[in-house]
mmCIF file with all atom_site columns, C-alpha atoms in Angstrom:
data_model
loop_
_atom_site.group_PDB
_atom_site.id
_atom_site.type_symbol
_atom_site.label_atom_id
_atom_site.label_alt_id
_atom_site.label_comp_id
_atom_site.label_asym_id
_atom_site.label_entity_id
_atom_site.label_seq_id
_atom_site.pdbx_PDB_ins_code
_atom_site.Cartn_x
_atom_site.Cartn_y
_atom_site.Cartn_z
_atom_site.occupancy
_atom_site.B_iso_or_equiv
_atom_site.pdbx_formal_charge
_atom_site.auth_seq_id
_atom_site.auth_comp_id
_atom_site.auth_asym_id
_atom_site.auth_atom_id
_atom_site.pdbx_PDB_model_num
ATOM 1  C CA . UNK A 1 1  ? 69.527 -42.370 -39.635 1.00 0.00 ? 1  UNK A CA 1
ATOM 2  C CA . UNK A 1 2  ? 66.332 -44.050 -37.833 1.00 0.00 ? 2  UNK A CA 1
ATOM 3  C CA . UNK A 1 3  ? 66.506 -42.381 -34.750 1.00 0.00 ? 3  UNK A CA 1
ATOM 4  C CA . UNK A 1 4  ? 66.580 -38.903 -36.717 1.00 0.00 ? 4  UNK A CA 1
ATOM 5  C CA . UNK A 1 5  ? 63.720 -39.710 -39.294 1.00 0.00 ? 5  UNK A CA 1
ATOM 6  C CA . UNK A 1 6  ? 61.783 -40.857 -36.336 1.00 0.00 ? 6  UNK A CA 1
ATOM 7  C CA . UNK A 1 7  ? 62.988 -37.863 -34.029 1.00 0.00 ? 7  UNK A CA 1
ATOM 8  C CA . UNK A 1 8  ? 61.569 -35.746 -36.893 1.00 0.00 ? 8  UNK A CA 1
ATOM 9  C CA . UNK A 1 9  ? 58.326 -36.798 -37.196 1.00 0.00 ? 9  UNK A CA 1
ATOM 10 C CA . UNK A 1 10 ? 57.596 -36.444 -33.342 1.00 0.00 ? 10 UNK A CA 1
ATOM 11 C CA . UNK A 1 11 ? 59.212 -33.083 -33.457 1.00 0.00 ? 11 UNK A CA 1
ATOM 12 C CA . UNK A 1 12 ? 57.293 -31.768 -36.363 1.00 0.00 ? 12 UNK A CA 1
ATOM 13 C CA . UNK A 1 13 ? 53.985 -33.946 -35.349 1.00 0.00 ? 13 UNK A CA 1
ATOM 14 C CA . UNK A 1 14 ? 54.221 -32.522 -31.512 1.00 0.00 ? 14 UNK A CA 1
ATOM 15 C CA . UNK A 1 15 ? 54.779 -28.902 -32.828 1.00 0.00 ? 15 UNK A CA 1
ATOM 16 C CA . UNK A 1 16 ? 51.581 -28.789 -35.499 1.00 0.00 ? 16 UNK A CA 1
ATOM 17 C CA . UNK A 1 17 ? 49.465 -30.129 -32.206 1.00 0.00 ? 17 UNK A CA 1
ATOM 18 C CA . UNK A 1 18 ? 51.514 -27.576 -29.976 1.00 0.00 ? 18 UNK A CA 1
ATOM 19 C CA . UNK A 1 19 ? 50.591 -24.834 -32.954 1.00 0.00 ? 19 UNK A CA 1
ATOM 20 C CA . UNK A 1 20 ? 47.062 -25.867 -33.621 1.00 0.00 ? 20 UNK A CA 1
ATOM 21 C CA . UNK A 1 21 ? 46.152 -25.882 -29.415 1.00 0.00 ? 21 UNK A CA 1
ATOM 22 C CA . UNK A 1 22 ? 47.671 -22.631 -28.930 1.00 0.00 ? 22 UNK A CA 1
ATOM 23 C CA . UNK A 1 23 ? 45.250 -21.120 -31.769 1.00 0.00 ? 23 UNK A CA 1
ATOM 24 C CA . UNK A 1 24 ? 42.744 -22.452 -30.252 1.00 0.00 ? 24 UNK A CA 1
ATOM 25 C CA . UNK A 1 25 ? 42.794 -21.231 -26.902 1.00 0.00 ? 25 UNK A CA 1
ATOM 26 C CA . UNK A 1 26 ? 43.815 -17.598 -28.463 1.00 0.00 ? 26 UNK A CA 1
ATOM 27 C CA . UNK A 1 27 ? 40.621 -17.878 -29.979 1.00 0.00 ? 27 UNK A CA 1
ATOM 28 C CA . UNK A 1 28 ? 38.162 -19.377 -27.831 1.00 0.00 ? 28 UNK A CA 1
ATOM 29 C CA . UNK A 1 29 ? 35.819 -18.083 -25.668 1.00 0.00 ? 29 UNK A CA 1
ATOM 30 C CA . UNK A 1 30 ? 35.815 -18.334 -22.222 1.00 0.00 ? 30 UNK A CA 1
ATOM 31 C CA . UNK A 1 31 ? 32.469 -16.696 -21.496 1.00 0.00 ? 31 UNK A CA 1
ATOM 32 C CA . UNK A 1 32 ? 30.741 -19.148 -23.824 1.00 0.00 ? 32 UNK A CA 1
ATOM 33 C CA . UNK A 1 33 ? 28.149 -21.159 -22.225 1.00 0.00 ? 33 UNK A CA 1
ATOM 34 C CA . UNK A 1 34 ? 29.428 -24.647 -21.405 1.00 0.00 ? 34 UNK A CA 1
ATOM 35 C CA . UNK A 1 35 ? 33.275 -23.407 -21.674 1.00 0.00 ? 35 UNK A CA 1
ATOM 36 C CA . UNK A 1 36 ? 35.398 -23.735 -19.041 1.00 0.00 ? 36 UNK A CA 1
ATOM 37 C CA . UNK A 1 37 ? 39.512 -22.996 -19.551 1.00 0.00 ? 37 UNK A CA 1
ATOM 38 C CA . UNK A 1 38 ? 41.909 -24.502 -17.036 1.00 0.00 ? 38 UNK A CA 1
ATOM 39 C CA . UNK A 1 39 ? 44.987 -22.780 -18.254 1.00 0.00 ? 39 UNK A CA 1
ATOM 40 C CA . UNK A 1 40 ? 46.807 -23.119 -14.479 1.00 0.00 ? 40 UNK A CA 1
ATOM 41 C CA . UNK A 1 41 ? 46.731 -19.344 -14.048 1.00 0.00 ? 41 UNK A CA 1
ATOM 42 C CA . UNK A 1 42 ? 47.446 -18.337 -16.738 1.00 0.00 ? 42 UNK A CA 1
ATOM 43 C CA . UNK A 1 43 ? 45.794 -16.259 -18.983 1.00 0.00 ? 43 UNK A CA 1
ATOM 44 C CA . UNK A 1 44 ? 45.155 -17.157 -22.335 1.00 0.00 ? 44 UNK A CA 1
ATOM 45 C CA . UNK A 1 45 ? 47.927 -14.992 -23.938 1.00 0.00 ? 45 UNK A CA 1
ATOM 46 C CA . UNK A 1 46 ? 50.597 -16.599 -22.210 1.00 0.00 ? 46 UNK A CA 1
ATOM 47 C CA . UNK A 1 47 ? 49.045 -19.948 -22.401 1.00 0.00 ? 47 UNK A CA 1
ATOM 48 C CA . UNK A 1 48 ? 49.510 -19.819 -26.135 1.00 0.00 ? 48 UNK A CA 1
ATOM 49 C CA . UNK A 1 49 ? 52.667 -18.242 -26.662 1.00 0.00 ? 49 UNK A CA 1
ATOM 50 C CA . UNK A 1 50 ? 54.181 -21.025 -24.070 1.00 0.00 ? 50 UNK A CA 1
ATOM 51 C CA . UNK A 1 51 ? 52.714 -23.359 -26.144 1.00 0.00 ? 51 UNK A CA 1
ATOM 52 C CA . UNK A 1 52 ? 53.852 -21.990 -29.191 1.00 0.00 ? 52 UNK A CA 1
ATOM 53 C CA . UNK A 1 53 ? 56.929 -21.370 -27.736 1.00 0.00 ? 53 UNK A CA 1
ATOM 54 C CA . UNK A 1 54 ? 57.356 -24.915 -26.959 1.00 0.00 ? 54 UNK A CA 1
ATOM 55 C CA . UNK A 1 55 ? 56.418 -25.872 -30.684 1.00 0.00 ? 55 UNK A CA 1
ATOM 56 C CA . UNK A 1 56 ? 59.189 -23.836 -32.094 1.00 0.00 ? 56 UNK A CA 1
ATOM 57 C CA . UNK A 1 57 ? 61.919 -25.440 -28.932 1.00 0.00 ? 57 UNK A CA 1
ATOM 58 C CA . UNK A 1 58 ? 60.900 -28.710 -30.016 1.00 0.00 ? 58 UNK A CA 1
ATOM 59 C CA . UNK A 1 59 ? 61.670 -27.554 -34.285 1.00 0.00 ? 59 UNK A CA 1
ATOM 60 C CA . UNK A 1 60 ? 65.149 -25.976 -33.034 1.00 0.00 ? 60 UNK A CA 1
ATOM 61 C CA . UNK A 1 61 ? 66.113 -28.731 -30.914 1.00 0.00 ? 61 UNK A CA 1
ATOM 62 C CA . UNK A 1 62 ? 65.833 -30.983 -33.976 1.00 0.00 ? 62 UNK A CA 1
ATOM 63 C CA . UNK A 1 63 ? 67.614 -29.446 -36.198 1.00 0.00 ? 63 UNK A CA 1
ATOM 64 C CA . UNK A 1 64 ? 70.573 -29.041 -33.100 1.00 0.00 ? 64 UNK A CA 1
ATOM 65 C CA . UNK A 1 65 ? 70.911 -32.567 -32.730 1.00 0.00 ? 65 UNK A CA 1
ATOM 66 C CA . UNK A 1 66 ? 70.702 -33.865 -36.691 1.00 0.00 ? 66 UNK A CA 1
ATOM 67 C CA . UNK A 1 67 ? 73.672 -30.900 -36.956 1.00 0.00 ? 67 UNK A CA 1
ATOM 68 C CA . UNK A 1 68 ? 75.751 -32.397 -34.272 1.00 0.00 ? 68 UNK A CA 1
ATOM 69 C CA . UNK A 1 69 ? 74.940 -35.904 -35.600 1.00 0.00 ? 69 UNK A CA 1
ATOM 70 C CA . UNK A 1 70 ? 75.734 -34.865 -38.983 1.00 0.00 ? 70 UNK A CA 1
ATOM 71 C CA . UNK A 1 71 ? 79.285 -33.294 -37.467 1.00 0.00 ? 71 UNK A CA 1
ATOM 72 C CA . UNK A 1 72 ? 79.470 -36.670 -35.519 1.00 0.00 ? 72 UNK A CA 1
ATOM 73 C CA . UNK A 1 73 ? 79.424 -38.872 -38.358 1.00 0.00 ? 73 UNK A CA 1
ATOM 74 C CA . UNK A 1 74 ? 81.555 -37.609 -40.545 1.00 0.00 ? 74 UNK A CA 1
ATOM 75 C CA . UNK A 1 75 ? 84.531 -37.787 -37.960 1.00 0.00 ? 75 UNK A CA 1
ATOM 76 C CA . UNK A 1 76 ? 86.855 -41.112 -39.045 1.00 0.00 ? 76 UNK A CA 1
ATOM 77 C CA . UNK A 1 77 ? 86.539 -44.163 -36.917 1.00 0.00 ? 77 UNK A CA 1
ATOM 78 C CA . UNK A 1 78 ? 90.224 -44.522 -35.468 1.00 0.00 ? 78 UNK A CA 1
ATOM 79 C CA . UNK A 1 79 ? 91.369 -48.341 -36.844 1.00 0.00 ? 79 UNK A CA 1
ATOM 80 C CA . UNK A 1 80 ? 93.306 -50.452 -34.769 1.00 0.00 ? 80 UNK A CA 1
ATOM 81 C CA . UNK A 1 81 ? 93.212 -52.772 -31.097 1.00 0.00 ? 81 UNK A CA 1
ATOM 82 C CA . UNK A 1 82 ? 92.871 -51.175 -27.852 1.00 0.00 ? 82 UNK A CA 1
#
């Protein structure tokens, strides 16, 4: 299915950037000179593990749908005129 490949790769693309930004704002900083984090309140804790947390909806969420559109698909068209 096209929408599903495609689906896929934004899923899995959006979570590795999700992933990689959360490990990097773990790690960083913030009294480094020149740093600044704008994490809207947040500290930096949280701010990863919503991000990672996000990463891993966005995984589950495709494998939800290609289940239900696997389900879908293999129901039989009805044949005949309405």
């Amino acid at each position: 299915m096209l929408w599903s490949r495609s689906f896929k790769q934004f899923a899995y693309g959006m979570a590795t950037i999700l992933f990689l930004v959360s490990v990097a704002i773990f790690f960083s900083d913030p009294s480094a000179p020149g740093t600044t984090l704008n994490l809207g309140g947040l500290q930096q804790s949280e701010a990863s593990l919503l991000l990672s947390g996000i990463g891993i909806a966005l995984i589950l969420m495709y494998h939800f749908f290609s289940h239900i559109m696997r389900r879908l698909s293999a129901v039989k068209k009805m044949d005949g005129d309405w």
